[in-house]
Coordinates of C-alpha atoms and ligand atoms in Angstrom, one line a residue:
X12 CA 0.0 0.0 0.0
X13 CA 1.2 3.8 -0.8
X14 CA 3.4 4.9 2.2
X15 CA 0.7 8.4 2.7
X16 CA 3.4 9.3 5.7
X17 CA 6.3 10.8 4.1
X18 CA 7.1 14.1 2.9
X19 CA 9.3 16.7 0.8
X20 CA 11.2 19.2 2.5
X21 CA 12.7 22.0 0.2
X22 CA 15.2 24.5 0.6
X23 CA 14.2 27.2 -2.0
X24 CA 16.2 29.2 -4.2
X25 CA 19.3 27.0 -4.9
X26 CA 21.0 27.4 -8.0
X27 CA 21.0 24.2 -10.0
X28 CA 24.4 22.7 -11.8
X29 CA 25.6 19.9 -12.9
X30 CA 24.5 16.8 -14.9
X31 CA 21.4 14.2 -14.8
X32 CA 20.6 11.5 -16.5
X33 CA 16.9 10.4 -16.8
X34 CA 15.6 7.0 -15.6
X35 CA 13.6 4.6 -18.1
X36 CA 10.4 5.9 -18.9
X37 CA 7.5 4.6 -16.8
X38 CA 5.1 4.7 -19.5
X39 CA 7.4 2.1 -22.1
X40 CA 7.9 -0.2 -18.8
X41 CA 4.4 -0.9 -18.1
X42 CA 3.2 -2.1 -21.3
X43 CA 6.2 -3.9 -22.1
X44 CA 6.7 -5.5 -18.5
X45 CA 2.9 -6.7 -19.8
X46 CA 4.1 -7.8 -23.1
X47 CA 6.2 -9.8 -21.9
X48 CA 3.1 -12.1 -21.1
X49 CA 2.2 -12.7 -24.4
X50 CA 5.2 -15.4 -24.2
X51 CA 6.3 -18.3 -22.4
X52 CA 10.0 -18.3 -22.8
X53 CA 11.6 -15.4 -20.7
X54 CA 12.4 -11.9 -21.1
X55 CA 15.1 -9.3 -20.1
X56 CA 14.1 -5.9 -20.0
X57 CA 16.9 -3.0 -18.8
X58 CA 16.6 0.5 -18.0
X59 CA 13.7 -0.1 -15.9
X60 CA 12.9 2.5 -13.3
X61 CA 12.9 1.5 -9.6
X62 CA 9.5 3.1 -8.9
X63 CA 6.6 1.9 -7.5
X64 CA 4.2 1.7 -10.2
X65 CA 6.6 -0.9 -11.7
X66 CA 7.0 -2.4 -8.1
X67 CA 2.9 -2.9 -7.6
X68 CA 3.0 -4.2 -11.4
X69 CA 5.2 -7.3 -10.6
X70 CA 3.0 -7.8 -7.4
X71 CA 0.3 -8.2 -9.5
X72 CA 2.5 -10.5 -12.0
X73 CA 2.7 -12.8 -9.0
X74 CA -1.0 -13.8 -8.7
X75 CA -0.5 -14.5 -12.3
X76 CA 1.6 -17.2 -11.8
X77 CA 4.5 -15.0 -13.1
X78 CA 7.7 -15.3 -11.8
X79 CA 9.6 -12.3 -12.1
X80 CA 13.3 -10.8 -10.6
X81 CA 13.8 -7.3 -10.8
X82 CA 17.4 -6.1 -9.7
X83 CA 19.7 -3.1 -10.7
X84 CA 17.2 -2.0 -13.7
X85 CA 16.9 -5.3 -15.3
X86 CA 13.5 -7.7 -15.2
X87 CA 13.6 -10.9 -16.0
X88 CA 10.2 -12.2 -16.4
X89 CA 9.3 -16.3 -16.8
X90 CA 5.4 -16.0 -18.0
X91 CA 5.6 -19.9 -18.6
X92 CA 3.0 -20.8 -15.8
X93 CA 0.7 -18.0 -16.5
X94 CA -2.6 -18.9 -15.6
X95 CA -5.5 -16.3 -14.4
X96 CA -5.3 -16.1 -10.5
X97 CA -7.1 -14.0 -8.1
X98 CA -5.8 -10.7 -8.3
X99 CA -6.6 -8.5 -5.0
X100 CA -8.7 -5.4 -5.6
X101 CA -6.4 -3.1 -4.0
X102 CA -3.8 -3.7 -5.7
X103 CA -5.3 -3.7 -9.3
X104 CA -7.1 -0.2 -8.1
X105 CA -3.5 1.3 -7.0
X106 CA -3.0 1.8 -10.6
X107 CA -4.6 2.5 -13.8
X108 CA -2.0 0.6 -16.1
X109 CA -3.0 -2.9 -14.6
X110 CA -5.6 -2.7 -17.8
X111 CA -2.9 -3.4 -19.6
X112 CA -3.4 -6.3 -18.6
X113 CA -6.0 -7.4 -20.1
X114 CA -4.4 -8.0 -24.1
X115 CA -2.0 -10.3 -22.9
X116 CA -3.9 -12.0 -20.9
X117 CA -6.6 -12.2 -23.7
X118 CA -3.5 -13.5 -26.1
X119 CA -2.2 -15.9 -24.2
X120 CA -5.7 -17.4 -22.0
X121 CA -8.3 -16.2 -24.2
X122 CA -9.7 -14.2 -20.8
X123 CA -9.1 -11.8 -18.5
X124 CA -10.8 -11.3 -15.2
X125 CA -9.8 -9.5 -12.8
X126 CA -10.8 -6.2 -10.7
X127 CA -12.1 -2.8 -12.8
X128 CA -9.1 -0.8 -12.4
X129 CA -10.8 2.1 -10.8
X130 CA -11.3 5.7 -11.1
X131 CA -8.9 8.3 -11.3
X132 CA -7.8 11.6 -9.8
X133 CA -7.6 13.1 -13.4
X134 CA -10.8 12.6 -14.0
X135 CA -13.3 10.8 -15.9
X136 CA -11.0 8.1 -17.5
X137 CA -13.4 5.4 -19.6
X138 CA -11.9 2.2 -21.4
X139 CA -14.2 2.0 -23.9
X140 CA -11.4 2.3 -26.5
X141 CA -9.6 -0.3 -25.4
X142 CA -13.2 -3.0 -24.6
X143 CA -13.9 -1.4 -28.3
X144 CA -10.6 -2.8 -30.0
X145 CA -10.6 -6.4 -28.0
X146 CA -13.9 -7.0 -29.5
X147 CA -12.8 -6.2 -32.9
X148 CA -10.2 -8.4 -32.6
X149 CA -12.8 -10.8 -31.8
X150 CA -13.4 -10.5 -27.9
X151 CA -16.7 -10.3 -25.9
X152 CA -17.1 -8.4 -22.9
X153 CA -19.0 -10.3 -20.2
X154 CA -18.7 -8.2 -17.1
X155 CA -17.2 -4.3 -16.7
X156 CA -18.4 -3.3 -13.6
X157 CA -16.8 -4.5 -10.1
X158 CA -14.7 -6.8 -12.5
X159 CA -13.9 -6.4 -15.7
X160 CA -14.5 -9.7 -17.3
X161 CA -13.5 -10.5 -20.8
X162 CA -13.5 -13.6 -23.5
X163 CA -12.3 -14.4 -26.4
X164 CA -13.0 -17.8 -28.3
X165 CA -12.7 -16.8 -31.9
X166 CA -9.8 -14.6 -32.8
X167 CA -10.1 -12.6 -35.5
X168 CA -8.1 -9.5 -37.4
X169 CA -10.0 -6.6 -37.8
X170 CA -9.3 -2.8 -39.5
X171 CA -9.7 -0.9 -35.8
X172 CA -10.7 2.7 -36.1
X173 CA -10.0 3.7 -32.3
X174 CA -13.0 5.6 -30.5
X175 CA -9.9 8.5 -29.2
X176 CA -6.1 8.5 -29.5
X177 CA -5.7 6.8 -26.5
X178 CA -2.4 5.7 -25.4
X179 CA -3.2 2.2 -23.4
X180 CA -5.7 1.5 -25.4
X181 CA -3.7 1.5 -28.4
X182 CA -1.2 -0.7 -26.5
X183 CA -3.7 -3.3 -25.6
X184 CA -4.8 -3.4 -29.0
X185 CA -1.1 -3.5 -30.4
X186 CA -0.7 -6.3 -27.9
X187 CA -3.6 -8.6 -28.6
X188 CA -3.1 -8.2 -32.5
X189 CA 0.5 -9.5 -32.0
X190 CA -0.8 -12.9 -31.0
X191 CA -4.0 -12.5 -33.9
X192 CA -2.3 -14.2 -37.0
X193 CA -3.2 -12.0 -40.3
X194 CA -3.1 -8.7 -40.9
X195 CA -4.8 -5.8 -38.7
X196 CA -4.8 -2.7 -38.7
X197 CA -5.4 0.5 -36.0
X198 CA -5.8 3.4 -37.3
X199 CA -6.4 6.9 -34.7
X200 CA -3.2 5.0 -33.3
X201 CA -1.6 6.4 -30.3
X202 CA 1.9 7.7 -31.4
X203 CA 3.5 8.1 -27.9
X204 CA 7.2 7.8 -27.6
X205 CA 6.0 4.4 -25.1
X206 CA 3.9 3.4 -28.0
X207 CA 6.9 3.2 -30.0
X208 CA 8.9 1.5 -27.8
X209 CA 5.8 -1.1 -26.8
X210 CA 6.2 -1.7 -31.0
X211 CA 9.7 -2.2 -31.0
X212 CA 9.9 -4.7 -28.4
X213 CA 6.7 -6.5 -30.0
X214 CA 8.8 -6.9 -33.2
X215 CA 12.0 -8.5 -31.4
X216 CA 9.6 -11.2 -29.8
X217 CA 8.6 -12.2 -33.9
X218 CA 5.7 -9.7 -34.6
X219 CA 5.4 -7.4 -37.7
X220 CA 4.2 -3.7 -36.6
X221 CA 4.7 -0.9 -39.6
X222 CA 3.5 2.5 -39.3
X223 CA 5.9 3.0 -35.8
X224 CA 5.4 6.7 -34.6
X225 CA 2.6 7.2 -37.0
X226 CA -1.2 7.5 -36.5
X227 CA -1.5 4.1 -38.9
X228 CA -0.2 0.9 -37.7
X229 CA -0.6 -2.4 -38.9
X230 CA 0.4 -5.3 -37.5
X231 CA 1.7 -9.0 -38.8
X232 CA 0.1 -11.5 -36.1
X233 CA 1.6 -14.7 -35.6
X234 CA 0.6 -17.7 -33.6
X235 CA 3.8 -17.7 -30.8
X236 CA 6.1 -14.4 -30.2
X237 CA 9.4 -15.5 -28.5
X238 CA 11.0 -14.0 -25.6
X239 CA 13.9 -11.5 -26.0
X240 CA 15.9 -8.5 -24.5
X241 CA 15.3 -4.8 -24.7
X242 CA 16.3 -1.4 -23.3
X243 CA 13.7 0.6 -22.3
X244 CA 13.5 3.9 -23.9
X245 CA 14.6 7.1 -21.8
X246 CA 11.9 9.0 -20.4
X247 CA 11.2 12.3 -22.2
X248 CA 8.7 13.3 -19.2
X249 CA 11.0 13.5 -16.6
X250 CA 13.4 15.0 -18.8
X251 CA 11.1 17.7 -19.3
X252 CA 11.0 18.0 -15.7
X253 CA 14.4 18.7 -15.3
X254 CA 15.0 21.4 -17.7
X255 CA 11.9 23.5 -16.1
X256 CA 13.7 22.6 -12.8
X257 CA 16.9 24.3 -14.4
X258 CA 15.0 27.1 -15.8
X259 CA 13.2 28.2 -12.9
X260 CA 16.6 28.2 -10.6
X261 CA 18.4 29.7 -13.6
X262 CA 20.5 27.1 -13.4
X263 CA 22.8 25.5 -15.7
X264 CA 22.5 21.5 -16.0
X265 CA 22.9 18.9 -18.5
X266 CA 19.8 16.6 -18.8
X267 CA 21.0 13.3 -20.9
X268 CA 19.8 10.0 -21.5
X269 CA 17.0 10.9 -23.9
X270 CA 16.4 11.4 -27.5
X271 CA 15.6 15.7 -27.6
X272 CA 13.6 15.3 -30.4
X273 CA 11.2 13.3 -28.6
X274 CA 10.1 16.6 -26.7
X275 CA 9.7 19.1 -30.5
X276 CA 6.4 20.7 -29.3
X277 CA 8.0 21.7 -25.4
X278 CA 11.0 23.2 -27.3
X279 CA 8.8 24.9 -29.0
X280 CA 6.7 26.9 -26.3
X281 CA 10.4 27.2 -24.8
X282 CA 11.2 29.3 -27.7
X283 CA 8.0 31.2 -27.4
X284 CA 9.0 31.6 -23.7
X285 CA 12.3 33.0 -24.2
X286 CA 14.2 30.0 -23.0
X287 CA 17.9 29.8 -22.8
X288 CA 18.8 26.1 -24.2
X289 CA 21.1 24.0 -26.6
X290 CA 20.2 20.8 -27.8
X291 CA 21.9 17.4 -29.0
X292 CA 20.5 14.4 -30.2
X293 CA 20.8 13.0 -27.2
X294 CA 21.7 15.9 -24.8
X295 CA 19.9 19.2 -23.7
X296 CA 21.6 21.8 -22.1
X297 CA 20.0 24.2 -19.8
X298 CA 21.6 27.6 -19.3
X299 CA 21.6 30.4 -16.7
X300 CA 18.5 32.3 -18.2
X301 CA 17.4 36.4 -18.6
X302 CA 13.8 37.3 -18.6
X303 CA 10.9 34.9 -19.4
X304 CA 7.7 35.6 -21.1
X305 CA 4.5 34.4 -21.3
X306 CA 2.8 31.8 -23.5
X307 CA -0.2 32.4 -25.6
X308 CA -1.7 29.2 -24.9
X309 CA -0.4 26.0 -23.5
X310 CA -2.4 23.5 -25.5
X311 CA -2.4 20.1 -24.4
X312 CA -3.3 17.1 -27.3
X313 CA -2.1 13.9 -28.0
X314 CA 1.8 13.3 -29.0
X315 CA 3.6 15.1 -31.3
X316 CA 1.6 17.8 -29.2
X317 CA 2.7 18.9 -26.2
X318 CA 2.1 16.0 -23.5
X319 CA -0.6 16.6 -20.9
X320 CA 2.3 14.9 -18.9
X321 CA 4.0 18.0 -19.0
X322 CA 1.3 20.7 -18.6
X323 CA 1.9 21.3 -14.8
X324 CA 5.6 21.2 -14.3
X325 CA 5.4 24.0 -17.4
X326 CA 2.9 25.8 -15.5
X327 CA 5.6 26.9 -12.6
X328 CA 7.8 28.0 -15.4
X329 CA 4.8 30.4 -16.2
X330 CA 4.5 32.1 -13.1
X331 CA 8.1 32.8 -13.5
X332 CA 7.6 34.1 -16.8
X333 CA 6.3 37.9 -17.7
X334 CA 2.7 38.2 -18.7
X335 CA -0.5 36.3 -18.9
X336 CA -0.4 33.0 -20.2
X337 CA -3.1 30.5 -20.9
X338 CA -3.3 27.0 -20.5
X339 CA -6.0 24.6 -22.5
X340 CA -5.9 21.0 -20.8
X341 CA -8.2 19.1 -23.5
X342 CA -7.3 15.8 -22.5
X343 CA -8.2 15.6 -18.5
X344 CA -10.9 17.2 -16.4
X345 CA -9.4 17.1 -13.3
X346 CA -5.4 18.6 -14.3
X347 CA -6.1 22.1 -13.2
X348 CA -6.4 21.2 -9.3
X349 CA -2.6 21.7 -8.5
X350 CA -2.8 25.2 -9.6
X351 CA -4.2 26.1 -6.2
X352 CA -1.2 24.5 -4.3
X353 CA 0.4 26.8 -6.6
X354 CA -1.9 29.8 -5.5
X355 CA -1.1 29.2 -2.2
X356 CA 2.8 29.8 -2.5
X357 CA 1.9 33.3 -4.3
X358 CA 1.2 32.1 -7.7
X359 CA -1.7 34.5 -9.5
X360 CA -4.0 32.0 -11.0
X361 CA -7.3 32.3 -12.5
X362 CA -9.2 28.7 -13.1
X363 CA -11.6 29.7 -16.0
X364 CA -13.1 26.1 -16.2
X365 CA -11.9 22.0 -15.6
X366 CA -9.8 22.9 -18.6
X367 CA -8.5 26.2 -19.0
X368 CA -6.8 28.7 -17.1
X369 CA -4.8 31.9 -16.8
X370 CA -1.1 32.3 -14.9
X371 CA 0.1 36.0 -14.9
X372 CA 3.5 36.4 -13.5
X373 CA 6.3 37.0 -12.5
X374 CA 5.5 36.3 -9.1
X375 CA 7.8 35.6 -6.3
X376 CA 6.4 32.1 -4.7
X377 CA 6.6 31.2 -0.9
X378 CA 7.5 28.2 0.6
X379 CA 4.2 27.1 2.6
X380 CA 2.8 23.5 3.4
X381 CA 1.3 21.9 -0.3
X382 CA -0.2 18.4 -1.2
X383 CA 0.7 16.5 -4.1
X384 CA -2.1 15.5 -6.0
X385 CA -1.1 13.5 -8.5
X386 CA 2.3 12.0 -10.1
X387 CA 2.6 15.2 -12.4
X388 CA 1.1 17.8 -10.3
X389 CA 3.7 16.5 -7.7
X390 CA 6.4 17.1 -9.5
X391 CA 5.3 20.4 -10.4
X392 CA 5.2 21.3 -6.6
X393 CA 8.3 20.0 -5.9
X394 CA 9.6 22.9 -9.2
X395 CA 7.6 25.8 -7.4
X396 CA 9.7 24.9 -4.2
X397 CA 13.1 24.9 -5.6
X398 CA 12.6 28.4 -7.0
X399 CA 10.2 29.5 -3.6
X400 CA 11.7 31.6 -0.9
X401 CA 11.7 29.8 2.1
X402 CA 10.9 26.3 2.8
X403 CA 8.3 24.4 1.4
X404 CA 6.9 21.5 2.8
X405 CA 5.3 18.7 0.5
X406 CA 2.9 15.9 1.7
X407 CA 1.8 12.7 -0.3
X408 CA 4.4 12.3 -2.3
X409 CA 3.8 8.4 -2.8
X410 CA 2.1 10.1 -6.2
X411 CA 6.0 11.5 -7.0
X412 CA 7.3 7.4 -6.2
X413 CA 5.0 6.0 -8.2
X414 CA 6.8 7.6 -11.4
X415 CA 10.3 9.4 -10.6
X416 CA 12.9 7.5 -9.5
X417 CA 14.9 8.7 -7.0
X418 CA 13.7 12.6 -7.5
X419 CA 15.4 14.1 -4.5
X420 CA 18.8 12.2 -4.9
X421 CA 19.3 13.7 -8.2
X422 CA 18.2 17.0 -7.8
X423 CA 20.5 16.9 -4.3
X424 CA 23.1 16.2 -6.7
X425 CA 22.4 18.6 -8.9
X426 CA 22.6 21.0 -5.7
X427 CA 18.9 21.3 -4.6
X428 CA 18.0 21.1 -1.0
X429 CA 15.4 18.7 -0.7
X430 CA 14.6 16.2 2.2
X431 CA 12.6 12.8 2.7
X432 CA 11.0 13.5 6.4
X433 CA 8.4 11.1 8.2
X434 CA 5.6 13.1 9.3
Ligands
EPU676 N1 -8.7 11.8 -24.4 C1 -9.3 12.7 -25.1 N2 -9.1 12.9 -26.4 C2 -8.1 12.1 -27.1 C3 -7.5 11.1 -26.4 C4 -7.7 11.0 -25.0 O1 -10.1 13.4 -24.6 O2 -8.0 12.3 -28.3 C5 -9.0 11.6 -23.0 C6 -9.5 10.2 -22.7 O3 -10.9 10.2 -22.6 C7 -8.9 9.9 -21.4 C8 -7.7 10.8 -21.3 O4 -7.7 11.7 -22.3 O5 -9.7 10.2 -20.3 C9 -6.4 10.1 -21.3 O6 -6.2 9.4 -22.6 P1 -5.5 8.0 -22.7 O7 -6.5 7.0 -22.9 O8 -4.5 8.2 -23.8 O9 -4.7 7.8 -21.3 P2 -4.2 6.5 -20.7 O10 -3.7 5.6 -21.8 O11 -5.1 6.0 -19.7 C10 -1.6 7.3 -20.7 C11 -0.6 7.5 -19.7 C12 -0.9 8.8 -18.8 C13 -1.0 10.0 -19.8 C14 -2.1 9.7 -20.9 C15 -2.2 10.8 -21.9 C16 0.3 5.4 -19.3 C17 0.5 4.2 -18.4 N3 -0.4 6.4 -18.9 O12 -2.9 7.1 -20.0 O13 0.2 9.0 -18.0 O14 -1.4 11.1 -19.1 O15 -1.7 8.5 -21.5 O16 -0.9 10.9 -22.6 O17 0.9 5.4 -20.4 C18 1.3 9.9 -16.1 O18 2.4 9.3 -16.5 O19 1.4 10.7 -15.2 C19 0.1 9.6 -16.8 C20 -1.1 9.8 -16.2

């Protein structure tokens, strides 16, 4: 269960320096820890963050019958005794990726059934993308309510025009249509960075995905996939989150271990910010900055837009930036909550609706006592506190563990003063 007791302590206005490299991206690691199902000889997946989403996933892996050993970054994961076991409500409700799930499971047992994944703090959060794509890949949903029961007896390829972009949904689909010999097709694909990497690991276990990065895919099924190894991609999210972490202390740090052109559209409201930046291939490079200014409007959409993932970390850099500036959140209704942590430490804020609202700055935040309320938002607090005066006290960060590894030893290295308390 999420440790609810522990807490952020920040020292505000340190100068950040130095060099980070970012963790294996969450979002890749899920899916393809759950891909790793769809066969019965074993896997070896590297770069895998230490965080406890991928901590509660392998839990659940073990009342699967899966046997899995996760040391250093590397998983090894022996799926040959998979079989459908009882899988506790709590901990399928801990997280929304346990749908993920339910392709593999399809694949390999032609079932799934096991405990409705839950609501969400971001809102409403429906899976009727992903029930729509199992059933035209020939599945039939039996239950969706307490448990989300699924069947499938007659496999079949289909042409799947998905209901909404949606990222696991897409993945489940990708994932079922691996095992679904013939040709099928998704089109409204998700084009995520994870996606990709979900396809590229599908294609060293013996499947045949085209369209990678596009809006298009289609995908060879065969009968078996095989097990293999794989590197899990770098994650551009909490690369973002360092180089607003550098902005906003006008620091200077070095963010590597990701590919830059993975984040085009947040270079590009960087620009419009007034950003002081150089980037590799594989590097970016955050320096001391002069004045920043507002953004028209921070538009969240699906990837190559700018990530939703990213809207509230960015949002800090706006109150340190000169003007009004707008931000549209089309993808969740419940994104805009954190702004009035933000409000609290000084931030001027106006919440127009669920989905949009205005950020006029500069202002000069205080360090006061603010929750975390969700993965994101809490790493956006954590960004107001390194640039607040004062000290700045953070409560449940379990949200931050679920998807950063080790946030406050690498920021402590990069010079921030930030502390893990018990409260
Ligand atoms: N949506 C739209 N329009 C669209 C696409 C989606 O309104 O064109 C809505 C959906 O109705 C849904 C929401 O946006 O309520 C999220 O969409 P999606 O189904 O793509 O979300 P997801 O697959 O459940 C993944 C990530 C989230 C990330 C979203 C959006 C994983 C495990 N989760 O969720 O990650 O916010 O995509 O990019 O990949 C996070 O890492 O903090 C996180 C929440």
């Amino acid at each position: 269960m999420p440790n609810t007791t522990q807490k952020f302590l920040v020292q505000g206005g340190k100068t950040l320096n130095g060099t980070v490299t970012v963790s294996g991206s969450k979002n890749a690691a899920l899916p393809i820890l759950c891909a790793a199902l769809l066969t019965g000889e074993t896997c070896e997946i590297t770069n895998v963050p230490d965080i406890n989403d991928i901590h509660n996933l392998l839990k659940l892996f073990s009342h699967l019958n899966v046997k899995t050993d996760f040391q250093d970054g590397t998983v090894h994961i022996d799926a040959s005794g998979l079989q459908m076991g009882d899988v506790p409500k709590e901990l399928a409700c801990l997280m929304r990726a346990s749908i993920l799930m339910a392709g593999p499971l399809i694949g390999r047992l032609g079932e799934v059934k096991m405990p409705f994944p839950g609501g969400c703090v971001l809102g409403k959060r429906p899976i009727h993308a992903h029930t729509h794509a199992l059933k035209e890949l020939g599945a039939e949903v039996i239950d969706q309510t307490k448990l989300l029961h699924i069947k499938r007896d007659k496999p079949r390829n289909a042409r799947i025009i998905m209901p909404e972009v949606s990222v696991t949904g897409t993945e489940n689909a990708l994932m079922l249509a691996a095992v679904t010999p013939g040709k099928t097709e998704i089109r409204l694909a998700a084009a995520e960075p994870h996606v990709q990497d979900l396809c590229h690991f599908l294609n060293k276990m013996g499947a045949k995905i085209e369209g990678i990065g596009t809006h298009f895919l289609t995908i060879e099924g065969v009968s078996e996939l095989h097990g293999t190894k794989h590197a899990i991609t770098g994650d551009y999210l909490e690369a973002g989150t360092f180089a607003i972490a550098g902005l906003v202390t006008r620091g200077d740090i070095k963010i590597q271990g990701i590919q830059t052109s993975q984040l085009d559209s947040f270079w590009e409201k960087l620009e419009e910010a007034n950003a002081s930046y150089e980037l590799k291939s594989d590097e970016i490079h955050i320096k001391p900055n002069g004045k920043l200014n507002a953004i028209q409007n921070l538009r969240t959409s699906v990837y190559p837009s700018f990530a939703t993932d990213l809207q509230a970390p960015f949002a800090v850099l706006l109150t340190q930036a000169e003007g009004e500036s707008n931000i549209f959140e089309t993808l969740f209704d419940g994104r805009l909550q954190y702004l009035y942590e933000l409000e609290k430490m000084g931030a001027k804020v106006e919440v127009h609706n669920p989905h949009q609202a205005t950020i006029t700055g500069p202002t000069k935040l205080m360090g006061v006592p603010i929750s975390s309320l969700d993965l994101r938002a809490g790493a956006a607090m954590v960004l107001a506190a390194l640039c607040a005066e004062g000290t700045t006290e953070i409560s449940n960060i379990n949200y931050i563990d679920r998807g950063y590894e080790n946030l406050e030893g690498k920021l402590t290295t990069l010079g921030a003063s930030i502390e893990r308390i018990e409260s």
